[in-house]
Amino acid sequence: MGGGEREHGEDRGAGEVEGEVEARVGAHAVELDRREGGEDQQRADDLDQLVHPASLLSGYGRPVDPASLPLFEQRQLRKRWRYIGVFAEELMLCAARAEVGPLAQSFWVLLDRRSGRQWSHTALRPGSREVTMEGPRLEIDGPGLRASLHLGEIAPIEVTCPSGRASAWTRKRVGMPILGTVEVPGRRWKVSGHGVDDESAGHHQRHTSWHWSAGVGTATDGRSVAWNLVTGINDPPRGSERAVWIDGEPTEPPPVSFDSPDEIRLGDGGALRFSAESEHTHDDDYLLIRSRYRHRFGSFNGSLAGLTLAEGLGVMEEHDALW
């Protein structure tokens, strides 16, 4: 992705832009927060039941509680999301719910790895319950897709990192087992795979651009491997969200670089190479809130944490947001 605010048509001073965002967004968000929710309403706090309670004392000076973060902190708008990805031999699937201030959306992407066919849908309709995430359960009831999945356990990593004048919190779990069923017209899968659970909330800086990869696999010595690697968000030299899980235990690797669209270079000399099997892009333009998003499923080979991959599956993502 790349590109700064000028590439979004933004050439005014940061203070002027942020003041305009606060003025336009603030009143609408207060109205949404105060409404009584119904089945056909999308509340601004819709993620309160989707993100597990957080425990980390952070740069906010209090325990991070995604359900009670204010709309603005240091004039930076609140963002919250949860993303779940499933990687299996037959298919790969992801689903997410996200909020930027008062704006909410959900989406899902399904890839049939054998046929190469992909299905996807984004829901912006107020009150949409197309994607629901409650604790370890993911349910999707969308046009052409029904899924019911249960996430197992694995040790999480949890960090809070600076983002402009404010902070951002995230908790990642990668490599846990995921079981359930996925159905499209004429086809039903009984899924047994592994995946990623990304819970994030905070007041990210107005222009945020990142590259991210999460995946699972097996090393040539038989050990299970999983990873969460990123640049551009939550990526200080230490105390970052970067993590490699070996047999379920996470450690933080040194900084990484996404030198090309299909390669990640690790600071320990290792590298992961990616072969894409599908691509999903989504561009949003709400005038003062804009984003460009590219999401690809595929396979990986290479090495990380001193281990050579025998096989690997996962996701590569690029996101450039003015929010």
Coordinates of C-alpha atoms in Angstrom, one line a residue:
M1 CA 0.0 0.0 0.0
G2 CA 2.0 2.9 1.3
G3 CA 1.3 6.6 0.7
G4 CA 0.7 9.4 3.1
E5 CA -2.1 11.8 3.6
R6 CA -1.5 13.6 0.3
E7 CA -2.2 10.4 -1.6
H8 CA -5.6 10.4 0.0
G9 CA -6.1 14.0 -1.2
E10 CA -5.2 15.3 2.3
D11 CA -3.0 18.4 2.3
R12 CA -4.3 20.4 5.3
G13 CA -2.7 20.8 8.7
A14 CA -3.2 17.9 11.1
G15 CA -4.9 20.1 13.7
E16 CA -7.4 21.5 11.2
V17 CA -8.3 18.0 9.9
E18 CA -8.6 16.4 13.4
G19 CA -10.8 19.2 14.6
E20 CA -13.1 18.7 11.7
V21 CA -13.2 15.0 12.3
E22 CA -14.1 15.5 15.9
A23 CA -16.8 18.1 15.1
R24 CA -18.5 15.9 12.5
V25 CA -18.1 12.5 14.2
G26 CA -18.5 13.4 17.8
A27 CA -22.1 14.4 17.9
H28 CA -23.2 11.4 15.8
A29 CA -21.2 9.0 18.1
V30 CA -22.8 10.4 21.2
E31 CA -26.2 9.8 19.7
L32 CA -25.3 6.2 18.9
D33 CA -23.8 5.5 22.3
R34 CA -26.9 6.7 24.1
R35 CA -29.5 4.8 22.1
E36 CA -31.1 1.7 23.4
G37 CA -30.0 -1.2 21.1
G38 CA -32.4 -3.3 19.2
E39 CA -32.1 -6.1 16.7
D40 CA -32.2 -3.6 13.8
Q41 CA -29.7 -1.1 15.3
Q42 CA -25.9 -1.1 15.2
R43 CA -24.7 0.5 18.4
A44 CA -21.3 2.1 18.6
D45 CA -20.4 -0.3 21.5
D46 CA -21.3 -3.4 19.5
L47 CA -17.9 -4.8 20.0
D48 CA -18.2 -4.8 23.8
Q49 CA -19.4 -8.4 23.8
L50 CA -16.9 -9.5 21.1
V51 CA -13.6 -8.6 22.7
H52 CA -12.5 -10.6 25.8
P53 CA -11.9 -8.5 28.9
A54 CA -8.4 -7.1 28.7
S55 CA -6.0 -7.1 31.7
L56 CA -3.0 -5.1 30.7
L57 CA -2.1 -1.9 32.5
S58 CA -0.9 0.3 29.8
G59 CA 0.1 3.7 28.5
Y60 CA -3.5 4.8 29.1
G61 CA -2.6 4.8 32.8
R62 CA -5.5 2.3 33.5
P63 CA -6.4 -1.2 32.6
V64 CA -7.3 -1.4 28.9
D65 CA -11.1 -2.0 28.6
P66 CA -12.2 -1.9 25.0
A67 CA -15.8 -1.5 26.1
S68 CA -15.2 1.9 27.8
L69 CA -12.5 3.6 25.8
P70 CA -13.6 7.2 25.1
L71 CA -14.4 8.3 21.5
F72 CA -11.3 10.5 21.4
E73 CA -8.0 10.4 23.2
Q74 CA -5.5 13.2 22.6
R75 CA -7.7 14.2 19.6
Q76 CA -7.3 10.7 18.0
L77 CA -10.4 8.7 17.1
R78 CA -11.2 5.3 18.7
K79 CA -10.9 2.2 16.6
R80 CA -11.9 -1.3 17.6
W81 CA -11.9 -4.6 15.8
R82 CA -11.8 -8.4 16.1
Y83 CA -10.6 -10.6 13.2
I84 CA -10.7 -14.4 13.2
G85 CA -8.9 -16.4 10.5
V86 CA -9.1 -20.2 9.9
F87 CA -6.5 -22.1 7.9
A88 CA -7.2 -25.7 6.9
E89 CA -6.3 -28.1 4.1
E90 CA -9.7 -27.7 2.4
L91 CA -10.4 -24.0 2.9
M92 CA -9.4 -20.8 4.4
L93 CA -11.9 -18.4 6.0
C94 CA -11.7 -15.0 7.8
A95 CA -14.4 -12.9 9.4
A96 CA -14.1 -9.5 11.2
R97 CA -16.2 -6.9 12.9
A98 CA -14.7 -3.4 13.1
E99 CA -15.5 0.1 14.3
V100 CA -13.9 3.4 13.5
G101 CA -15.6 5.9 15.8
P102 CA -19.3 5.5 15.2
L103 CA -18.9 3.7 11.9
A104 CA -19.2 -0.1 12.0
Q105 CA -18.9 -2.9 9.4
S106 CA -18.4 -6.6 9.2
F107 CA -17.0 -8.7 6.5
W108 CA -16.0 -12.3 5.6
V109 CA -14.0 -14.1 3.0
L110 CA -14.0 -17.8 2.2
L111 CA -11.6 -19.7 -0.1
D112 CA -12.2 -23.2 -1.4
R113 CA -8.6 -24.2 -1.8
R114 CA -9.3 -27.2 -4.1
S115 CA -11.4 -25.3 -6.7
G116 CA -9.8 -21.9 -6.1
R117 CA -13.3 -20.3 -5.8
Q118 CA -13.7 -17.4 -3.4
W119 CA -16.8 -15.9 -1.8
S120 CA -16.9 -12.6 0.2
H121 CA -19.3 -10.1 1.6
T122 CA -19.1 -6.8 3.5
A123 CA -22.1 -5.7 5.6
L124 CA -22.6 -2.0 6.3
R125 CA -26.3 -2.2 7.1
P126 CA -27.2 -0.9 10.6
G127 CA -28.0 -3.8 12.9
S128 CA -26.3 -6.4 10.8
R129 CA -25.7 -9.7 12.7
E130 CA -24.2 -11.4 9.7
V131 CA -21.0 -12.0 11.7
T132 CA -21.2 -12.6 15.4
M133 CA -18.3 -13.3 17.7
E134 CA -18.9 -14.2 21.3
G135 CA -15.9 -15.5 23.3
P136 CA -14.7 -18.6 21.5
R137 CA -17.5 -18.8 19.0
L138 CA -17.7 -17.5 15.5
E139 CA -21.0 -17.6 13.6
I140 CA -21.6 -16.3 10.1
D141 CA -25.0 -16.2 8.5
G142 CA -24.5 -14.3 5.2
P143 CA -25.6 -14.4 1.6
G144 CA -24.4 -17.8 0.3
L145 CA -22.5 -18.8 3.5
R146 CA -23.3 -20.3 6.9
A147 CA -20.5 -21.1 9.4
S148 CA -20.4 -22.2 13.0
L149 CA -16.9 -22.5 14.5
H150 CA -15.3 -22.9 17.9
L151 CA -11.9 -21.6 18.8
G152 CA -9.6 -23.6 21.1
E153 CA -7.0 -22.3 23.5
I154 CA -3.4 -21.1 23.1
A155 CA -1.2 -18.7 25.0
P156 CA -1.9 -15.1 23.9
I157 CA 0.4 -12.1 23.6
E158 CA -1.0 -8.8 24.7
V159 CA 0.6 -5.3 24.3
T160 CA -0.1 -1.6 24.3
C161 CA 2.1 0.5 22.1
P162 CA 2.3 4.3 21.3
S163 CA 0.4 5.5 18.3
G164 CA 1.0 9.2 17.6
R165 CA -0.1 11.1 20.7
A166 CA -2.2 8.2 22.1
S167 CA -1.9 4.4 22.4
A168 CA -3.3 1.2 20.9
W169 CA -3.9 -2.2 22.5
T170 CA -4.0 -5.6 20.9
R171 CA -4.1 -9.2 21.9
K172 CA -3.2 -11.9 19.5
R173 CA -3.6 -15.7 19.6
V174 CA -2.2 -17.7 16.7
G175 CA -2.1 -21.5 16.2
M176 CA -5.1 -22.5 18.3
P177 CA -7.3 -25.4 17.0
I178 CA -10.6 -24.3 15.3
L179 CA -13.4 -26.8 14.7
G180 CA -16.8 -26.5 13.2
T181 CA -18.8 -26.4 10.0
V182 CA -18.9 -24.2 6.9
E183 CA -21.6 -24.4 4.2
V184 CA -22.2 -22.8 0.8
P185 CA -24.9 -23.9 -1.6
G186 CA -24.2 -27.4 -2.6
R187 CA -21.2 -27.9 -0.4
R188 CA -20.6 -28.5 3.3
W189 CA -17.2 -28.8 5.1
K190 CA -16.5 -30.2 8.5
V191 CA -13.5 -28.0 9.4
S192 CA -10.6 -29.0 11.5
G193 CA -7.8 -26.5 11.3
H194 CA -5.8 -23.8 13.1
G195 CA -6.1 -20.1 13.1
V196 CA -5.7 -16.5 14.4
D197 CA -7.7 -14.4 16.8
D198 CA -6.9 -10.7 16.6
E199 CA -8.5 -8.4 19.2
S200 CA -7.5 -4.7 18.9
A201 CA -8.7 -1.4 20.4
G202 CA -7.2 2.0 20.8
H203 CA -6.7 5.6 19.5
H204 CA -4.5 4.9 16.5
Q205 CA -2.9 8.0 14.8
R206 CA -4.9 9.6 12.0
H207 CA -2.8 8.1 9.2
T208 CA -1.9 4.4 9.9
S209 CA -0.4 2.1 7.3
W210 CA 0.7 -1.4 8.0
H211 CA 1.7 -4.8 6.6
W212 CA 0.7 -7.9 8.6
S213 CA 1.0 -11.6 8.3
A214 CA -0.3 -14.4 10.5
G215 CA 0.0 -18.1 9.8
V216 CA 0.3 -21.6 11.1
G217 CA 2.5 -24.5 10.0
T218 CA 4.8 -27.4 10.9
A219 CA 8.5 -27.3 11.0
T220 CA 10.7 -30.0 9.4
D221 CA 11.4 -31.4 12.9
G222 CA 7.7 -31.9 13.5
R223 CA 7.1 -29.0 15.9
S224 CA 4.1 -26.8 15.4
V225 CA 4.8 -23.2 14.4
A226 CA 2.6 -20.1 14.2
W227 CA 3.4 -16.4 13.7
N228 CA 2.1 -12.8 13.9
L229 CA 4.4 -10.4 12.1
V230 CA 3.8 -6.7 11.4
T231 CA 5.3 -3.4 10.4
G232 CA 3.7 0.0 10.7
I233 CA 1.5 -0.7 13.8
N234 CA 2.4 -2.0 17.3
D235 CA 5.9 -2.6 16.1
P236 CA 8.5 -1.0 18.5
P237 CA 11.9 -2.8 18.7
R238 CA 10.7 -4.4 22.0
G239 CA 7.3 -4.9 23.5
S240 CA 5.7 -5.2 20.1
E241 CA 2.9 -7.5 18.9
R242 CA 5.4 -9.6 16.8
A243 CA 5.3 -13.2 18.0
V244 CA 6.3 -16.7 17.0
W245 CA 4.7 -19.6 18.7
I246 CA 6.6 -22.9 18.8
D247 CA 4.6 -25.8 20.2
G248 CA 2.1 -23.2 21.6
E249 CA 4.6 -21.0 23.4
P250 CA 5.1 -17.4 22.1
T251 CA 8.3 -15.4 22.0
E252 CA 9.0 -12.0 20.4
P253 CA 11.3 -12.0 17.4
P254 CA 13.3 -8.9 16.3
P255 CA 11.8 -6.4 13.9
V256 CA 10.8 -7.7 10.4
S257 CA 10.5 -6.2 7.0
F258 CA 8.1 -6.8 4.2
D259 CA 10.6 -6.2 1.4
S260 CA 8.3 -7.3 -1.4
P261 CA 4.6 -8.2 -1.6
D262 CA 5.5 -11.9 -1.3
E263 CA 8.4 -12.0 1.2
I264 CA 8.9 -11.3 4.9
R265 CA 12.5 -10.9 6.1
L266 CA 13.1 -11.6 9.8
G267 CA 15.8 -9.9 11.9
D268 CA 17.3 -13.3 12.8
G269 CA 18.2 -14.0 9.2
G270 CA 15.1 -16.1 8.4
A271 CA 12.6 -15.3 5.6
L272 CA 9.1 -16.4 4.8
R273 CA 8.0 -16.6 1.1
F274 CA 4.3 -16.4 0.2
S275 CA 2.4 -18.0 -2.6
A276 CA -1.0 -16.3 -3.0
E277 CA -4.1 -18.4 -3.6
S278 CA -6.7 -15.6 -3.4
E279 CA -7.1 -11.9 -3.1
H280 CA -9.7 -9.7 -1.5
T281 CA -9.6 -5.9 -1.7
H282 CA -11.9 -3.3 -0.2
D283 CA -11.7 0.5 -0.5
D284 CA -13.8 2.8 1.7
D285 CA -14.3 6.6 1.3
Y286 CA -16.4 8.4 4.0
L287 CA -14.8 11.7 3.1
L288 CA -12.8 12.2 6.3
I289 CA -12.4 8.5 7.0
R290 CA -10.8 6.5 4.2
S291 CA -9.0 3.2 3.8
R292 CA -7.5 0.9 1.2
Y293 CA -7.3 -2.8 2.2
R294 CA -5.7 -5.8 0.5
H295 CA -6.1 -9.3 2.0
R296 CA -4.6 -12.5 0.6
F297 CA -4.8 -16.1 1.6
G298 CA -2.0 -18.5 0.6
S299 CA 0.8 -20.9 1.6
F300 CA 4.3 -20.1 3.0
N301 CA 7.7 -21.7 2.9
G302 CA 11.0 -20.6 4.4
S303 CA 12.3 -20.3 8.0
L304 CA 11.7 -18.4 11.2
A305 CA 13.0 -18.6 14.7
G306 CA 15.7 -21.0 13.5
L307 CA 13.2 -23.5 12.2
T308 CA 12.5 -24.5 8.6
L309 CA 8.9 -24.8 7.6
A310 CA 7.7 -28.1 6.1
E311 CA 4.4 -26.5 5.4
G312 CA 2.6 -23.2 6.2
L313 CA -0.7 -21.5 5.6
G314 CA -1.9 -18.0 6.4
V315 CA -2.7 -14.5 5.4
M316 CA -0.9 -11.4 4.1
E317 CA -2.6 -8.1 4.7
E318 CA -1.9 -4.5 3.7
H319 CA -4.0 -1.6 5.1
D320 CA -3.6 2.1 4.5
A321 CA -6.1 4.2 6.5
L322 CA -6.8 7.8 7.1
W323 CA -9.1 7.6 10.2

